[in-house]
Amino acid sequence: SISFVGDTARSANVRVWDWILKNWRIATVGKSPFPQSGTSSTSASVAFYLGRKINELTGKQVKYVTHFKPSTAISGWFNGATRGTQMDSVLIKATESGVPRIDLFVWIQGEQDNASSYITYNTSWDSIKATLRRQAYFKLTTPIVAVGMPQVSQGAKNTWQGADKLLRAYDTNTGP
């Protein structure tokens, strides 16, 4: 089992939308969507620490509208140009949260896309970006940050193909 690593202290300035109770609460390790351990804790660690770092650097409150679904391929969001249930779910959550705008979108790519071809992955990724940019709360200039899986040289046990090629390619986020 993988465990959450590092300082897990919570901050009142980092909040997460609770889509079950329909309210904002303080982001806490050990409470969804930031599990203490398990396969999804590594991805959740990235989001938790990023939120704390943004707050530390800007002094602004950080609010997360998250949709973590461990071990889900990009095809759950989009399969080429066909919208999937994961994309629908995050759009519903963002609308229900009442945020007037999204300031940053973070895509934390998992291992399920190891076998994806670059072309299929890229088409799906462009579809995700285009869908986000059509939302009233998502400006055309909103940054989209993609966090990928590590390379074998960085300690990974696999070489990540489709997702890795996309994430390592220059993407200005000005396209679809």
PDB file of C-alpha atoms in Angstrom, residues 3-125:
ATOM      1  CA  SER A   3       0.984   6.055   1.987  1.00  0.00           C
ATOM      2  CA  PHE A   4       0.567   9.800   1.935  1.00  0.00           C
ATOM      3  CA  VAL A   5       3.998  11.356   2.403  1.00  0.00           C
ATOM      4  CA  GLY A   6       5.208  14.608   3.911  1.00  0.00           C
ATOM      5  CA  ASP A   7       3.556  17.212   6.101  1.00  0.00           C
ATOM      6  CA  THR A   8      -0.165  16.504   6.259  1.00  0.00           C
ATOM      7  CA  ALA A   9      -1.148  19.527   8.361  1.00  0.00           C
ATOM      8  CA  ARG A  10      -4.383  21.025   7.156  1.00  0.00           C
ATOM      9  CA  SER A  11      -4.935  24.697   6.444  1.00  0.00           C
ATOM     10  CA  ALA A  12      -8.167  26.656   6.860  1.00  0.00           C
ATOM     11  CA  ASN A  13      -7.235  28.379   3.592  1.00  0.00           C
ATOM     12  CA  VAL A  14      -7.351  25.187   1.538  1.00  0.00           C
ATOM     13  CA  ARG A  15     -10.917  23.957   1.085  1.00  0.00           C
ATOM     14  CA  VAL A  16     -12.556  21.200  -0.882  1.00  0.00           C
ATOM     15  CA  TRP A  17     -16.097  20.950  -2.249  1.00  0.00           C
ATOM     16  CA  ASP A  18     -17.942  18.086  -0.540  1.00  0.00           C
ATOM     17  CA  TRP A  19     -20.203  16.934  -3.368  1.00  0.00           C
ATOM     18  CA  ILE A  20     -22.176  14.638  -1.051  1.00  0.00           C
ATOM     19  CA  LEU A  21     -22.981  17.174   1.689  1.00  0.00           C
ATOM     20  CA  LYS A  22     -22.960  20.085  -0.814  1.00  0.00           C
ATOM     21  CA  ASN A  23     -20.701  22.378   1.207  1.00  0.00           C
ATOM     22  CA  TRP A  24     -17.108  23.604   1.448  1.00  0.00           C
ATOM     23  CA  ARG A  25     -14.873  22.082   4.124  1.00  0.00           C
ATOM     24  CA  ILE A  26     -11.220  22.240   5.109  1.00  0.00           C
ATOM     25  CA  ALA A  27      -9.125  19.854   3.007  1.00  0.00           C
ATOM     26  CA  THR A  28      -7.891  17.104   5.299  1.00  0.00           C
ATOM     27  CA  VAL A  29      -5.645  14.123   4.633  1.00  0.00           C
ATOM     28  CA  GLY A  30      -7.571  10.961   5.439  1.00  0.00           C
ATOM     29  CA  LYS A  31     -10.883  12.431   4.255  1.00  0.00           C
ATOM     30  CA  SER A  32     -12.059  12.162   0.667  1.00  0.00           C
ATOM     31  CA  PRO A  33     -10.696  13.159  -1.795  1.00  0.00           C
ATOM     32  CA  PHE A  34      -7.325  12.988   0.011  1.00  0.00           C
ATOM     33  CA  PRO A  35      -6.998   9.375   1.218  1.00  0.00           C
ATOM     34  CA  GLN A  36      -4.301   8.558   3.776  1.00  0.00           C
ATOM     35  CA  SER A  37      -3.095   5.490   1.886  1.00  0.00           C
ATOM     36  CA  GLY A  38      -3.847   3.298  -1.091  1.00  0.00           C
ATOM     37  CA  THR A  39      -3.226   3.571  -4.794  1.00  0.00           C
ATOM     38  CA  SER A  40      -4.886   6.985  -5.155  1.00  0.00           C
ATOM     39  CA  SER A  41      -2.991   8.622  -2.281  1.00  0.00           C
ATOM     40  CA  THR A  42      -0.011   9.491  -4.490  1.00  0.00           C
ATOM     41  CA  SER A  43      -2.148  11.522  -6.906  1.00  0.00           C
ATOM     42  CA  ALA A  44      -4.074  13.074  -4.044  1.00  0.00           C
ATOM     43  CA  SER A  45      -0.783  14.112  -2.432  1.00  0.00           C
ATOM     44  CA  VAL A  46       0.037  16.224  -5.484  1.00  0.00           C
ATOM     45  CA  ALA A  47      -3.273  18.088  -5.287  1.00  0.00           C
ATOM     46  CA  PHE A  48      -3.137  18.557  -1.498  1.00  0.00           C
ATOM     47  CA  TYR A  49       0.402  19.949  -1.520  1.00  0.00           C
ATOM     48  CA  LEU A  50      -0.254  22.107  -4.580  1.00  0.00           C
ATOM     49  CA  GLY A  51      -3.189  23.755  -2.824  1.00  0.00           C
ATOM     50  CA  ARG A  52      -1.132  24.493   0.273  1.00  0.00           C
ATOM     51  CA  LYS A  53       1.746  25.857  -1.832  1.00  0.00           C
ATOM     52  CA  ILE A  54      -0.531  28.149  -3.863  1.00  0.00           C
ATOM     53  CA  ASN A  55      -1.995  29.498  -0.621  1.00  0.00           C
ATOM     54  CA  GLU A  56       1.476  29.972   0.844  1.00  0.00           C
ATOM     55  CA  LEU A  57       2.754  31.858  -2.222  1.00  0.00           C
ATOM     56  CA  THR A  58      -0.325  33.998  -2.904  1.00  0.00           C
ATOM     57  CA  GLY A  59      -2.030  34.346   0.460  1.00  0.00           C
ATOM     58  CA  LYS A  60      -5.304  33.517  -1.308  1.00  0.00           C
ATOM     59  CA  GLN A  61      -7.777  30.885  -0.236  1.00  0.00           C
ATOM     60  CA  VAL A  62      -7.665  27.796  -2.442  1.00  0.00           C
ATOM     61  CA  LYS A  63     -10.863  25.907  -3.190  1.00  0.00           C
ATOM     62  CA  TYR A  64     -10.840  22.507  -4.851  1.00  0.00           C
ATOM     63  CA  VAL A  65     -13.664  21.097  -6.906  1.00  0.00           C
ATOM     64  CA  THR A  66     -12.211  17.656  -7.324  1.00  0.00           C
ATOM     65  CA  HIS A  67     -13.029  14.505  -9.114  1.00  0.00           C
ATOM     66  CA  PHE A  68     -10.647  11.715  -8.180  1.00  0.00           C
ATOM     67  CA  LYS A  69     -11.422   8.325  -9.584  1.00  0.00           C
ATOM     68  CA  PRO A  70      -8.414   6.063  -9.017  1.00  0.00           C
ATOM     69  CA  SER A  71      -7.073   4.041 -11.905  1.00  0.00           C
ATOM     70  CA  THR A  72      -9.329   5.601 -14.528  1.00  0.00           C
ATOM     71  CA  ALA A  73      -8.163   6.068 -18.091  1.00  0.00           C
ATOM     72  CA  ILE A  74      -8.692   9.312 -19.987  1.00  0.00           C
ATOM     73  CA  SER A  75     -11.427   7.498 -21.946  1.00  0.00           C
ATOM     74  CA  GLY A  76     -13.658   7.875 -18.870  1.00  0.00           C
ATOM     75  CA  TRP A  77     -13.455  11.615 -19.507  1.00  0.00           C
ATOM     76  CA  PHE A  78     -13.342  11.518 -23.287  1.00  0.00           C
ATOM     77  CA  ASN A  79     -12.792   8.694 -25.714  1.00  0.00           C
ATOM     78  CA  GLY A  80     -11.516  10.661 -28.671  1.00  0.00           C
ATOM     79  CA  ALA A  81     -14.377  13.114 -29.245  1.00  0.00           C
ATOM     80  CA  THR A  82     -17.032  11.171 -27.263  1.00  0.00           C
ATOM     81  CA  ARG A  83     -17.707  12.658 -23.812  1.00  0.00           C
ATOM     82  CA  GLY A  84     -17.572  10.242 -20.883  1.00  0.00           C
ATOM     83  CA  THR A  85     -19.182  10.093 -17.445  1.00  0.00           C
ATOM     84  CA  GLN A  86     -16.121  11.436 -15.587  1.00  0.00           C
ATOM     85  CA  MET A  87     -16.254  14.691 -17.570  1.00  0.00           C
ATOM     86  CA  ASP A  88     -19.982  15.011 -16.889  1.00  0.00           C
ATOM     87  CA  SER A  89     -19.392  14.413 -13.174  1.00  0.00           C
ATOM     88  CA  VAL A  90     -16.766  17.127 -12.738  1.00  0.00           C
ATOM     89  CA  LEU A  91     -18.881  19.653 -14.676  1.00  0.00           C
ATOM     90  CA  ILE A  92     -21.861  18.943 -12.402  1.00  0.00           C
ATOM     91  CA  LYS A  93     -19.704  19.305  -9.282  1.00  0.00           C
ATOM     92  CA  ALA A  94     -18.227  22.602 -10.474  1.00  0.00           C
ATOM     93  CA  THR A  95     -21.697  23.995 -11.182  1.00  0.00           C
ATOM     94  CA  GLU A  96     -23.102  22.792  -7.835  1.00  0.00           C
ATOM     95  CA  SER A  97     -20.162  24.327  -5.925  1.00  0.00           C
ATOM     96  CA  GLY A  98     -21.228  27.792  -7.033  1.00  0.00           C
ATOM     97  CA  VAL A  99     -17.703  28.980  -7.844  1.00  0.00           C
ATOM     98  CA  PRO A 100     -17.890  32.028 -10.108  1.00  0.00           C
ATOM     99  CA  ARG A 101     -14.743  30.987 -11.975  1.00  0.00           C
ATOM    100  CA  ILE A 102     -12.096  28.304 -12.095  1.00  0.00           C
ATOM    101  CA  ASP A 103      -8.620  29.824 -11.737  1.00  0.00           C
ATOM    102  CA  LEU A 104      -6.607  26.674 -12.442  1.00  0.00           C
ATOM    103  CA  PHE A 105      -7.360  23.188 -13.759  1.00  0.00           C
ATOM    104  CA  VAL A 106      -4.957  20.429 -12.681  1.00  0.00           C
ATOM    105  CA  TRP A 107      -4.977  17.129 -14.562  1.00  0.00           C
ATOM    106  CA  ILE A 108      -3.228  14.387 -12.589  1.00  0.00           C
ATOM    107  CA  GLN A 109      -2.670  11.582 -15.046  1.00  0.00           C
ATOM    108  CA  GLY A 110      -2.691   8.018 -13.825  1.00  0.00           C
ATOM    109  CA  GLU A 111      -1.241   4.777 -14.978  1.00  0.00           C
ATOM    110  CA  GLN A 112      -4.278   3.437 -16.830  1.00  0.00           C
ATOM    111  CA  ASP A 113      -3.278   5.219 -20.032  1.00  0.00           C
ATOM    112  CA  ASN A 114      -0.003   3.377 -20.387  1.00  0.00           C
ATOM    113  CA  ALA A 115      -1.291   1.548 -23.462  1.00  0.00           C
ATOM    114  CA  SER A 116      -3.005   4.565 -25.041  1.00  0.00           C
ATOM    115  CA  SER A 117      -1.678   5.722 -28.360  1.00  0.00           C
ATOM    116  CA  TYR A 118      -0.428   9.289 -28.490  1.00  0.00           C
ATOM    117  CA  ILE A 119      -3.003  10.203 -31.153  1.00  0.00           C
ATOM    118  CA  THR A 120      -5.972   8.845 -29.167  1.00  0.00           C
ATOM    119  CA  TYR A 121      -4.761  10.439 -25.954  1.00  0.00           C
ATOM    120  CA  ASN A 122      -4.136  13.791 -27.647  1.00  0.00           C
ATOM    121  CA  THR A 123      -7.622  13.830 -29.218  1.00  0.00           C
ATOM    122  CA  SER A 124      -9.190  13.083 -25.832  1.00  0.00           C
ATOM    123  CA  TRP A 125      -7.049  15.741 -24.119  1.00  0.00           C
TER     124      TRP A 125
END
